[in-house]
mmCIF file of C-alpha atoms in Angstrom:
data_model
loop_
_atom_site.group_PDB
_atom_site.id
_atom_site.type_symbol
_atom_site.label_atom_id
_atom_site.label_comp_id
_atom_site.label_asym_id
_atom_site.label_seq_id
_atom_site.Cartn_x
_atom_site.Cartn_y
_atom_site.Cartn_z
ATOM 1 C CA MET A 1178 147.682 188.852 64.984
ATOM 2 C CA ASN A 1179 144.510 187.948 66.848
ATOM 3 C CA ASN A 1180 144.905 186.165 70.192
ATOM 4 C CA LYS A 1181 141.222 185.298 70.474
ATOM 5 C CA ALA A 1182 140.786 181.831 71.969
ATOM 6 C CA THR A 1183 140.406 179.163 69.303
ATOM 7 C CA ILE A 1184 139.631 175.880 71.054
ATOM 8 C CA THR A 1185 140.155 172.777 68.924
ATOM 9 C CA THR A 1186 139.802 169.094 69.768
ATOM 10 C CA HIS A 1187 141.575 166.445 67.713
ATOM 11 C CA ALA A 1188 142.346 162.814 68.584
ATOM 12 C CA GLY A 1189 141.164 163.291 72.168
ATOM 13 C CA LEU A 1190 143.339 166.339 72.812
ATOM 14 C CA THR A 1191 141.840 169.820 73.297
ATOM 15 C CA LEU A 1192 144.049 172.889 72.823
ATOM 16 C CA ASP A 1193 143.682 176.655 72.458
ATOM 17 C CA LEU A 1194 145.507 177.289 69.181
ATOM 18 C CA ALA A 1195 145.911 180.993 69.982
ATOM 19 C CA GLN A 1196 148.228 180.126 72.888
ATOM 20 C CA ILE A 1197 150.495 177.586 71.150
ATOM 21 C CA LYS A 1198 154.161 178.427 70.579
ATOM 22 C CA CYS A 1199 155.267 175.085 69.102
ATOM 23 C CA PHE A 1200 154.879 171.313 69.011
ATOM 24 C CA LYS A 1201 157.806 168.910 69.557
ATOM 25 C CA LEU A 1202 158.491 165.235 70.090
ATOM 26 C CA SER A 1203 160.406 164.249 73.182
ATOM 27 C CA PRO A 1204 163.677 162.630 72.116
ATOM 28 C CA PHE A 1205 163.713 160.412 75.196
ATOM 29 C CA LEU A 1206 162.323 156.937 75.759
ATOM 30 C CA MET A 1207 160.025 156.652 78.771
ATOM 31 C CA ASP A 1208 160.322 153.816 81.309
ATOM 32 C CA GLY A 1209 162.749 151.903 79.091
ATOM 33 C CA ASN A 1210 160.137 151.192 76.408
ATOM 34 C CA ASP A 1211 159.217 152.930 73.163
ATOM 35 C CA THR A 1212 156.650 155.295 74.722
ATOM 36 C CA ARG A 1213 157.111 158.823 73.359
ATOM 37 C CA GLN A 1214 155.713 162.179 74.305
ATOM 38 C CA LEU A 1215 154.216 164.929 72.188
ATOM 39 C CA LEU A 1216 155.235 168.211 73.822
ATOM 40 C CA VAL A 1217 153.031 171.277 73.447
ATOM 41 C CA GLU A 1218 154.806 174.507 74.365
ATOM 42 C CA TYR A 1219 152.616 177.495 75.100
ATOM 43 C CA LYS A 1220 153.453 181.153 74.516
ATOM 44 C CA THR A 1221 155.360 182.904 77.271
ATOM 45 C CA ARG A 1222 153.098 184.750 79.672
ATOM 46 C CA PRO A 1223 153.878 187.204 82.468
ATOM 47 C CA VAL A 1224 153.224 186.261 86.088
ATOM 48 C CA TYR A 1225 153.812 188.340 89.193
ATOM 49 C CA VAL A 1226 155.703 186.806 92.106
ATOM 50 C CA LEU A 1227 156.078 188.316 95.571
ATOM 51 C CA HIS A 1228 159.784 188.460 96.413
ATOM 52 C CA PRO A 1229 160.144 187.120 99.973
ATOM 53 C CA GLY A 1230 163.096 189.370 100.818
ATOM 54 C CA THR A 1231 161.948 192.722 99.439
ATOM 55 C CA LYS A 1232 158.193 192.097 99.722
ATOM 56 C CA LEU A 1233 157.855 193.648 96.257
ATOM 57 C CA TRP A 1234 156.019 192.111 93.305
ATOM 58 C CA GLU A 1235 158.349 191.109 90.486
ATOM 59 C CA LYS A 1236 157.377 190.323 86.930
ATOM 60 C CA GLU A 1237 158.528 186.871 85.794
ATOM 61 C CA TYR A 1238 157.854 185.052 82.535
ATOM 62 C CA LEU A 1239 156.512 181.524 82.345
ATOM 63 C CA ALA A 1240 156.215 179.169 79.372
ATOM 64 C CA ASP A 1241 154.114 176.099 80.096
ATOM 65 C CA VAL A 1242 155.020 172.808 78.433
ATOM 66 C CA ILE A 1243 152.475 169.988 78.467
ATOM 67 C CA ALA A 1244 153.456 166.389 77.612
ATOM 68 C CA TYR A 1245 151.109 163.781 76.118
ATOM 69 C CA ASP A 1246 152.169 160.125 76.101
ATOM 70 C CA PHE A 1247 151.865 157.897 73.046
ATOM 71 C CA PRO A 1248 152.552 154.154 72.886
ATOM 72 C CA ASN A 1249 155.289 154.446 70.257
ATOM 73 C CA TYR A 1250 157.297 156.846 68.147
ATOM 74 C CA GLU A 1251 155.230 156.368 64.989
ATOM 75 C CA SER A 1252 151.986 157.231 66.778
ATOM 76 C CA ALA A 1253 153.497 160.323 68.402
ATOM 77 C CA GLN A 1254 154.973 161.434 65.074
ATOM 78 C CA ALA A 1255 151.620 161.010 63.294
ATOM 79 C CA HIS A 1256 149.839 163.107 65.928
ATOM 80 C CA LEU A 1257 152.588 165.725 65.738
ATOM 81 C CA ARG A 1258 152.105 166.067 61.957
ATOM 82 C CA GLU A 1259 148.309 166.283 62.330
ATOM 83 C CA TRP A 1260 148.497 168.943 65.041
ATOM 84 C CA GLU A 1261 151.094 170.948 63.098
ATOM 85 C CA GLU A 1262 148.781 170.937 60.069
ATOM 86 C CA ILE A 1263 145.820 172.107 62.189
ATOM 87 C CA TRP A 1264 147.967 174.807 63.810
ATOM 88 C CA HIS A 1265 149.410 176.037 60.480
ATOM 89 C CA ASP A 1266 145.882 176.246 59.015
ATOM 90 C CA TYR A 1267 144.909 178.354 62.032
ATOM 91 C CA LEU A 1268 147.954 180.636 61.623
ATOM 92 C CA ASN A 1269 147.339 181.063 57.878
ATOM 93 C CA GLY A 1270 143.747 182.073 58.636
ATOM 94 C CA GLN A 1271 145.016 184.878 60.889
ATOM 95 C CA ASP A 1272 146.562 186.834 57.991
#
């Protein structure tokens, strides 16, 4: 599979499709109203952290999750479906 950057903008959101692991909707209400979040989880990537005790570099793994707010569940769900379609088209083109 090719990990070449594939930058796509849709509905005001710009993402690198090559780095996406999955899309999800947050199951939680925000601030007591119906605001929902579209969560974009990126692929796990290695980072090196200096251990303060041993002074040795240790390899850790990090998976970034970015949250985008939407005014209601229906709007977040619609954007989720659209982004999943864009992402699946990208993945199918990698074969």
